[in-house]
PDB file of C-alpha atoms in Angstrom:
ATOM      1  CA  ASP L   7     235.237 -60.726 -17.830  1.00 67.00           C
ATOM      2  CA  ALA L   8     234.087 -56.692 -19.506  1.00 80.00           C
ATOM      3  CA  GLY L   9     231.099 -56.505 -16.800  1.00 93.00           C
ATOM      4  CA  VAL L  10     227.710 -55.711 -17.979  1.00 96.00           C
ATOM      5  CA  ILE L  11     227.658 -53.641 -21.132  1.00 97.00           C
ATOM      6  CA  GLN L  12     225.235 -50.774 -21.606  1.00 97.00           C
ATOM      7  CA  SER L  13     224.386 -48.481 -24.346  1.00 97.00           C
ATOM      8  CA  PRO L  14     224.366 -45.966 -24.711  1.00 97.00           C
ATOM      9  CA  ARG L  15     225.803 -43.898 -21.918  1.00 96.00           C
ATOM     10  CA  HIS L  16     224.057 -40.927 -22.223  1.00 97.00           C
ATOM     11  CA  GLU L  17     220.921 -40.054 -24.300  1.00 97.00           C
ATOM     12  CA  VAL L  18     219.312 -36.690 -24.610  1.00 97.00           C
ATOM     13  CA  THR L  19     215.694 -36.502 -26.801  1.00 97.00           C
ATOM     14  CA  GLU L  20     212.945 -34.698 -27.088  1.00 97.00           C
ATOM     15  CA  MET L  21     209.470 -35.697 -25.995  1.00 97.00           C
ATOM     16  CA  GLY L  22     207.673 -38.084 -27.791  1.00 96.00           C
ATOM     17  CA  GLN L  23     210.584 -40.035 -29.336  1.00 97.00           C
ATOM     18  CA  GLU L  24     211.608 -43.736 -29.171  1.00 97.00           C
ATOM     19  CA  VAL L  25     214.033 -44.318 -26.784  1.00 98.00           C
ATOM     20  CA  THR L  26     216.037 -47.980 -26.634  1.00 98.00           C
ATOM     21  CA  LEU L  27     218.668 -48.806 -24.042  1.00 98.00           C
ATOM     22  CA  ARG L  28     220.746 -52.135 -24.648  1.00 98.00           C
ATOM     23  CA  CYS L  29     222.329 -54.487 -22.075  1.00 98.00           C
ATOM     24  CA  LYS L  30     224.785 -56.981 -22.616  1.00 97.00           C
ATOM     25  CA  PRO L  31     224.933 -58.970 -19.233  1.00 96.00           C
ATOM     26  CA  ILE L  32     227.816 -61.326 -18.052  1.00 94.00           C
ATOM     27  CA  SER L  33     228.572 -64.413 -20.157  1.00 93.00           C
ATOM     28  CA  GLY L  34     226.668 -67.248 -18.210  1.00 90.00           C
ATOM     29  CA  HIS L  35     224.666 -65.136 -15.951  1.00 91.00           C
ATOM     30  CA  ASP L  36     220.757 -66.319 -16.417  1.00 90.00           C
ATOM     31  CA  TYR L  37     219.241 -63.336 -14.775  1.00 93.00           C
ATOM     32  CA  LEU L  38     218.603 -60.265 -16.134  1.00 96.00           C
ATOM     33  CA  PHE L  39     217.890 -56.841 -14.522  1.00 96.00           C
ATOM     34  CA  TRP L  40     216.553 -53.330 -15.469  1.00 98.00           C
ATOM     35  CA  TYR L  41     216.329 -50.697 -12.595  1.00 97.00           C
ATOM     36  CA  ARG L  42     215.649 -46.943 -13.100  1.00 97.00           C
ATOM     37  CA  GLN L  43     216.971 -44.723 -10.821  1.00 96.00           C
ATOM     38  CA  THR L  44     216.100 -40.954  -9.292  1.00 94.00           C
ATOM     39  CA  MET L  45     216.621 -38.478  -6.985  1.00 90.00           C
ATOM     40  CA  MET L  46     213.016 -39.351  -5.802  1.00 90.00           C
ATOM     41  CA  ARG L  47     212.375 -43.192  -5.825  1.00 91.00           C
ATOM     42  CA  GLY L  48     215.441 -43.827  -5.427  1.00 92.00           C
ATOM     43  CA  LEU L  49     215.901 -47.705  -7.526  1.00 95.00           C
ATOM     44  CA  GLU L  50     213.411 -49.052  -8.658  1.00 94.00           C
ATOM     45  CA  LEU L  51     213.100 -52.743  -9.928  1.00 94.00           C
ATOM     46  CA  LEU L  52     211.176 -52.084 -13.550  1.00 96.00           C
ATOM     47  CA  ILE L  53     211.237 -55.650 -14.913  1.00 96.00           C
ATOM     48  CA  TYR L  54     213.418 -59.379 -14.996  1.00 94.00           C
ATOM     49  CA  PHE L  55     214.253 -61.784 -17.242  1.00 95.00           C
ATOM     50  CA  ASN L  56     215.692 -65.448 -16.414  1.00 93.00           C
ATOM     51  CA  ASN L  57     216.554 -67.587 -18.812  1.00 93.00           C
ATOM     52  CA  ASN L  58     215.416 -64.483 -21.321  1.00 95.00           C
ATOM     53  CA  VAL L  59     211.606 -65.049 -20.191  1.00 95.00           C
ATOM     54  CA  PRO L  60     210.385 -61.938 -18.342  1.00 95.00           C
ATOM     55  CA  ILE L  61     209.503 -63.240 -14.752  1.00 92.00           C
ATOM     56  CA  ASP L  62     208.302 -60.043 -12.912  1.00 91.00           C
ATOM     57  CA  ASP L  63     207.859 -57.016 -14.889  1.00 93.00           C
ATOM     58  CA  SER L  64     205.378 -55.100 -12.282  1.00 91.00           C
ATOM     59  CA  GLY L  65     207.483 -52.832 -12.071  1.00 92.00           C
ATOM     60  CA  MET L  66     207.070 -51.056 -15.015  1.00 94.00           C
ATOM     61  CA  PRO L  67     205.307 -48.012 -15.145  1.00 88.00           C
ATOM     62  CA  GLU L  68     202.896 -48.280 -18.105  1.00 85.00           C
ATOM     63  CA  ASP L  69     202.498 -49.560 -21.704  1.00 91.00           C
ATOM     64  CA  ARG L  70     204.895 -47.454 -22.984  1.00 95.00           C
ATOM     65  CA  PHE L  71     207.663 -49.216 -21.744  1.00 97.00           C
ATOM     66  CA  SER L  72     208.727 -52.552 -23.179  1.00 97.00           C
ATOM     67  CA  ALA L  73     211.836 -54.919 -22.538  1.00 98.00           C
ATOM     68  CA  LYS L  74     212.970 -57.484 -24.339  1.00 97.00           C
ATOM     69  CA  MET L  75     215.595 -60.663 -24.283  1.00 97.00           C
ATOM     70  CA  PRO L  76     215.907 -62.165 -27.600  1.00 97.00           C
ATOM     71  CA  ASN L  77     219.569 -64.049 -26.729  1.00 95.00           C
ATOM     72  CA  ALA L  78     221.321 -65.083 -23.670  1.00 94.00           C
ATOM     73  CA  SER L  79     224.027 -62.504 -24.289  1.00 95.00           C
ATOM     74  CA  PHE L  80     221.259 -59.249 -25.039  1.00 96.00           C
ATOM     75  CA  SER L  81     218.372 -57.026 -23.692  1.00 98.00           C
ATOM     76  CA  THR L  82     216.692 -53.798 -24.764  1.00 98.00           C
ATOM     77  CA  LEU L  83     214.482 -51.544 -22.998  1.00 98.00           C
ATOM     78  CA  LYS L  84     212.145 -49.298 -25.144  1.00 98.00           C
ATOM     79  CA  ILE L  85     210.059 -46.309 -24.057  1.00 97.00           C
ATOM     80  CA  GLN L  86     207.875 -44.958 -27.033  1.00 96.00           C
ATOM     81  CA  PRO L  87     207.034 -42.350 -26.439  1.00 96.00           C
ATOM     82  CA  SER L  88     209.136 -40.639 -24.580  1.00 96.00           C
ATOM     83  CA  GLU L  89     207.988 -38.069 -21.604  1.00 96.00           C
ATOM     84  CA  PRO L  90     210.375 -35.889 -19.230  1.00 97.00           C
ATOM     85  CA  ARG L  91     209.302 -37.515 -16.022  1.00 96.00           C
ATOM     86  CA  ASP L  92     211.124 -40.636 -17.600  1.00 97.00           C
ATOM     87  CA  SER L  93     214.311 -38.733 -16.985  1.00 97.00           C
ATOM     88  CA  ALA L  94     216.242 -40.923 -15.025  1.00 97.00           C
ATOM     89  CA  VAL L  95     219.471 -42.884 -15.118  1.00 97.00           C
ATOM     90  CA  TYR L  96     218.517 -47.362 -16.238  1.00 98.00           C
ATOM     91  CA  PHE L  97     220.551 -49.771 -15.035  1.00 98.00           C
ATOM     92  CA  CYS L  98     220.939 -53.094 -16.186  1.00 98.00           C
ATOM     93  CA  ALA L  99     222.042 -55.865 -14.251  1.00 96.00           C
ATOM     94  CA  SER L 100     222.649 -59.180 -14.000  1.00 94.00           C
ATOM     95  CA  ASN L 101     223.669 -62.357 -11.965  1.00 90.00           C
ATOM     96  CA  LEU L 102     223.935 -66.279 -11.669  1.00 82.00           C
ATOM     97  CA  GLY L 103     220.998 -67.062  -9.763  1.00 71.00           C
ATOM     98  CA  GLY L 104     220.160 -68.947  -6.843  1.00 63.00           C
ATOM     99  CA  ARG L 105     222.911 -71.911  -7.719  1.00 54.00           C
ATOM    100  CA  GLY L 106     223.285 -72.365  -3.944  1.00 52.00           C
ATOM    101  CA  PHE L 107     222.461 -69.423  -1.485  1.00 55.00           C
ATOM    102  CA  SER L 108     225.759 -68.652  -1.346  1.00 56.00           C
ATOM    103  CA  GLY L 109     225.763 -64.910  -2.985  1.00 57.00           C
ATOM    104  CA  ALA L 110     222.698 -66.002  -5.077  1.00 64.00           C
ATOM    105  CA  ASN L 111     220.925 -62.010  -5.077  1.00 76.00           C
ATOM    106  CA  VAL L 112     224.759 -60.377  -5.801  1.00 87.00           C
ATOM    107  CA  LEU L 113     223.685 -58.286  -8.921  1.00 91.00           C
ATOM    108  CA  THR L 114     226.155 -57.026 -10.639  1.00 93.00           C
ATOM    109  CA  PHE L 115     225.698 -53.445 -12.413  1.00 96.00           C
ATOM    110  CA  GLY L 116     226.384 -52.317 -15.668  1.00 96.00           C
ATOM    111  CA  ALA L 117     227.557 -48.206 -16.098  1.00 96.00           C
ATOM    112  CA  GLY L 118     223.780 -47.168 -16.384  1.00 97.00           C
ATOM    113  CA  SER L 119     222.401 -44.803 -19.163  1.00 98.00           C
ATOM    114  CA  ARG L 120     221.318 -41.433 -18.420  1.00 97.00           C
ATOM    115  CA  LEU L 121     218.169 -40.226 -20.030  1.00 98.00           C
ATOM    116  CA  THR L 122     216.831 -36.993 -20.008  1.00 98.00           C
ATOM    117  CA  VAL L 123     213.967 -36.086 -21.787  1.00 97.00           C
ATOM    118  CA  LEU L 124     213.601 -31.989 -22.755  1.00 96.00           C
TER     119      LEU L 124
ATOM    120  CA  GLU P  21     204.862 -54.859   0.742  1.00 70.00           C
ATOM    121  CA  ASP P  22     208.186 -55.088   1.906  1.00 74.00           C
ATOM    122  CA  LYS P  23     209.704 -51.739   2.894  1.00 86.00           C
ATOM    123  CA  VAL P  24     213.843 -50.468   3.454  1.00 93.00           C
ATOM    124  CA  VAL P  25     214.268 -48.035   4.897  1.00 95.00           C
ATOM    125  CA  GLN P  26     217.920 -45.892   5.626  1.00 96.00           C
ATOM    126  CA  SER P  27     218.785 -43.392   7.675  1.00 96.00           C
ATOM    127  CA  PRO P  28     219.848 -40.875   7.893  1.00 96.00           C
ATOM    128  CA  LEU P  29     219.931 -39.500   3.962  1.00 95.00           C
ATOM    129  CA  SER P  30     222.712 -38.184   4.377  1.00 96.00           C
ATOM    130  CA  LEU P  31     225.871 -37.669   6.271  1.00 96.00           C
ATOM    131  CA  VAL P  32     228.834 -34.677   6.104  1.00 98.00           C
ATOM    132  CA  VAL P  33     231.920 -35.585   8.298  1.00 97.00           C
ATOM    133  CA  HIS P  34     235.592 -34.655   8.650  1.00 97.00           C
ATOM    134  CA  GLU P  35     238.044 -37.316   6.583  1.00 97.00           C
ATOM    135  CA  GLY P  36     239.108 -39.687   9.751  1.00 97.00           C
ATOM    136  CA  ASP P  37     236.148 -39.580  11.765  1.00 97.00           C
ATOM    137  CA  THR P  38     233.672 -42.978  12.133  1.00 97.00           C
ATOM    138  CA  VAL P  39     230.236 -42.913  10.486  1.00 98.00           C
ATOM    139  CA  THR P  40     227.202 -45.532  11.103  1.00 97.00           C
ATOM    140  CA  LEU P  41     225.002 -45.773   8.740  1.00 98.00           C
ATOM    141  CA  ASN P  42     222.256 -47.223   9.451  1.00 97.00           C
ATOM    142  CA  CYS P  43     219.358 -50.091   7.516  1.00 96.00           C
ATOM    143  CA  SER P  44     215.776 -51.142   8.702  1.00 95.00           C
ATOM    144  CA  TYR P  45     213.776 -53.732   6.538  1.00 92.00           C
ATOM    145  CA  GLU P  46     210.674 -55.541   6.981  1.00 89.00           C
ATOM    146  CA  VAL P  47     210.760 -58.180   4.833  1.00 82.00           C
ATOM    147  CA  THR P  48     209.072 -61.584   5.275  1.00 77.00           C
ATOM    148  CA  ASN P  49     210.731 -64.845   5.018  1.00 77.00           C
ATOM    149  CA  PHE P  50     213.967 -62.781   5.499  1.00 80.00           C
ATOM    150  CA  ARG P  51     217.440 -64.892   3.360  1.00 81.00           C
ATOM    151  CA  SER P  52     219.846 -61.944   3.359  1.00 86.00           C
ATOM    152  CA  LEU P  53     220.557 -58.327   2.989  1.00 90.00           C
ATOM    153  CA  LEU P  54     223.282 -56.732   0.910  1.00 92.00           C
ATOM    154  CA  TRP P  55     225.376 -53.664   1.457  1.00 96.00           C
ATOM    155  CA  TYR P  56     226.110 -51.941  -1.919  1.00 96.00           C
ATOM    156  CA  LYS P  57     228.219 -48.705  -2.770  1.00 97.00           C
ATOM    157  CA  GLN P  58     227.357 -46.011  -5.330  1.00 97.00           C
ATOM    158  CA  GLU P  59     229.793 -44.005  -6.204  1.00 94.00           C
ATOM    159  CA  LYS P  60     229.737 -41.724  -9.639  1.00 84.00           C
ATOM    160  CA  LYS P  61     228.076 -44.677 -11.383  1.00 86.00           C
ATOM    161  CA  ALA P  62     227.161 -48.131 -10.348  1.00 92.00           C
ATOM    162  CA  PRO P  63     226.601 -49.390  -7.838  1.00 95.00           C
ATOM    163  CA  THR P  64     228.959 -51.989  -6.574  1.00 94.00           C
ATOM    164  CA  PHE P  65     229.283 -54.851  -3.895  1.00 94.00           C
ATOM    165  CA  LEU P  66     229.877 -54.011  -0.154  1.00 94.00           C
ATOM    166  CA  PHE P  67     229.194 -57.047   1.457  1.00 89.00           C
ATOM    167  CA  MET P  68     226.042 -59.883   1.821  1.00 90.00           C
ATOM    168  CA  LEU P  69     225.018 -61.125   5.041  1.00 90.00           C
ATOM    169  CA  THR P  70     222.893 -63.592   6.197  1.00 85.00           C
ATOM    170  CA  SER P  71     221.102 -66.030   8.869  1.00 74.00           C
ATOM    171  CA  SER P  72     224.180 -67.663   9.295  1.00 70.00           C
ATOM    172  CA  GLY P  73     226.744 -65.057   8.838  1.00 66.00           C
ATOM    173  CA  ILE P  74     225.814 -61.628  11.090  1.00 80.00           C
ATOM    174  CA  GLU P  75     228.887 -59.605  10.775  1.00 86.00           C
ATOM    175  CA  LYS P  76     230.948 -58.920   7.742  1.00 88.00           C
ATOM    176  CA  LYS P  77     234.485 -57.351   8.005  1.00 88.00           C
ATOM    177  CA  SER P  78     236.586 -55.870   5.034  1.00 89.00           C
ATOM    178  CA  GLY P  79     239.420 -53.269   5.924  1.00 93.00           C
ATOM    179  CA  ARG P  80     237.560 -50.098   7.726  1.00 96.00           C
ATOM    180  CA  LEU P  81     234.215 -51.478   6.807  1.00 96.00           C
ATOM    181  CA  SER P  82     232.100 -53.619   8.992  1.00 96.00           C
ATOM    182  CA  SER P  83     228.419 -54.569   8.703  1.00 95.00           C
ATOM    183  CA  ILE P  84     226.451 -56.256  11.841  1.00 94.00           C
ATOM    184  CA  LEU P  85     222.855 -57.829  10.958  1.00 91.00           C
ATOM    185  CA  ASP P  86     220.341 -57.537  14.047  1.00 88.00           C
ATOM    186  CA  LYS P  87     217.327 -60.026  12.920  1.00 80.00           C
ATOM    187  CA  LYS P  88     215.416 -59.884  15.716  1.00 81.00           C
ATOM    188  CA  GLU P  89     215.244 -56.093  15.604  1.00 80.00           C
ATOM    189  CA  LEU P  90     215.265 -56.398  11.956  1.00 87.00           C
ATOM    190  CA  PHE P  91     218.016 -53.486  11.222  1.00 91.00           C
ATOM    191  CA  SER P  92     221.378 -53.735   9.739  1.00 94.00           C
ATOM    192  CA  ILE P  93     224.485 -50.995  10.121  1.00 96.00           C
ATOM    193  CA  LEU P  94     226.980 -50.250   7.950  1.00 97.00           C
ATOM    194  CA  ASN P  95     230.219 -48.644   9.898  1.00 97.00           C
ATOM    195  CA  ILE P  96     233.235 -46.945   8.413  1.00 97.00           C
ATOM    196  CA  THR P  97     236.452 -46.146  11.206  1.00 97.00           C
ATOM    197  CA  ALA P  98     239.074 -43.713   9.897  1.00 97.00           C
ATOM    198  CA  THR P  99     237.193 -41.802   6.959  1.00 97.00           C
ATOM    199  CA  GLN P 100     238.660 -40.721   4.148  1.00 97.00           C
ATOM    200  CA  THR P 101     237.716 -38.653   1.090  1.00 97.00           C
ATOM    201  CA  GLY P 102     236.816 -41.450  -1.050  1.00 96.00           C
ATOM    202  CA  ASP P 103     234.922 -43.299   0.776  1.00 97.00           C
ATOM    203  CA  SER P 104     232.451 -40.198  -0.083  1.00 98.00           C
ATOM    204  CA  ALA P 105     229.672 -42.080  -2.018  1.00 97.00           C
ATOM    205  CA  VAL P 106     225.820 -43.458  -1.817  1.00 97.00           C
ATOM    206  CA  TYR P 107     225.670 -46.252   0.208  1.00 98.00           C
ATOM    207  CA  LEU P 108     222.687 -48.520  -0.159  1.00 97.00           C
ATOM    208  CA  CYS P 109     220.749 -51.381   1.163  1.00 96.00           C
ATOM    209  CA  ALA P 110     218.807 -54.340   0.045  1.00 93.00           C
ATOM    210  CA  VAL P 111     217.012 -57.488   0.413  1.00 90.00           C
ATOM    211  CA  PRO P 112     215.117 -60.072  -1.447  1.00 86.00           C
ATOM    212  CA  PRO P 113     211.985 -59.886  -1.272  1.00 82.00           C
ATOM    213  CA  GLN P 114     208.900 -62.017   0.288  1.00 71.00           C
ATOM    214  CA  GLY P 115     209.142 -65.571  -1.820  1.00 56.00           C
ATOM    215  CA  GLY P 116     212.617 -65.656  -2.891  1.00 59.00           C
ATOM    216  CA  SER P 117     213.210 -64.078  -5.909  1.00 68.00           C
ATOM    217  CA  GLU P 118     216.468 -63.463  -7.291  1.00 80.00           C
ATOM    218  CA  LYS P 119     215.402 -59.333  -7.453  1.00 84.00           C
ATOM    219  CA  LEU P 120     216.819 -56.662  -4.642  1.00 89.00           C
ATOM    220  CA  VAL P 121     214.733 -54.466  -3.210  1.00 91.00           C
ATOM    221  CA  PHE P 122     216.868 -51.238  -2.338  1.00 94.00           C
ATOM    222  CA  GLY P 123     216.843 -48.223   0.215  1.00 95.00           C
ATOM    223  CA  LYS P 124     217.074 -44.759  -0.950  1.00 95.00           C
ATOM    224  CA  GLY P 125     220.583 -44.520   0.417  1.00 96.00           C
ATOM    225  CA  THR P 126     222.667 -42.916   2.624  1.00 97.00           C
ATOM    226  CA  LYS P 127     224.684 -40.048   0.684  1.00 96.00           C
ATOM    227  CA  LEU P 128     228.155 -39.401   2.568  1.00 98.00           C
ATOM    228  CA  THR P 129     230.159 -37.036   1.799  1.00 98.00           C
ATOM    229  CA  VAL P 130     233.768 -36.653   3.530  1.00 98.00           C
ATOM    230  CA  ASN P 131     235.717 -33.680   3.553  1.00 97.00           C
ATOM    231  CA  PRO P 132     239.377 -33.454   3.922  1.00 95.00           C
TER     232      PRO P 132
END
């Protein structure tokens, strides 16, 4: 398996522009997570999906952020309009979910998308 | 609110030293605690500790869980430069959801 695949790996954009980050989870994993990592705040959960349905979006900072999962193999995180404080590394992760307790919470992360908003 | 606190925030040692990283947590309905290692890219899974498995070992790395005192430690013996990374601790929050709450991590630097 190729693991969790994210694109783009790096994005530099100007304030006010729309940014779209993409993620392909591991095949067969039915949970998908979007995390953001900064030096100040560490790894923060933005939103997660189960079977393509958003379960918890309480971490989404504001209306400028939106996430979709149109099918089991693809998700997007969109920021519109982007601001300099959105600069961070955005990680997508997936896991198998609660099919028995052992290993249920072991997330597998993608390589991340480093976003810089000027 | 569920909380995970790691200490120290950073640590610099020489090759061959032994290090102990700390993780304390506040979460109701404890299920498990996970350790991850993050080098330049994505966090990678190291250990999961549960009520039924309070000690894990893999090579030079080992971890224990103290459910009474609500903390875990990660030990690395005979450190090598390849151990340099950020080590993250995480717990699922109350309610048994699938998500993980992460600490801010300990940045370990191992100098030759």
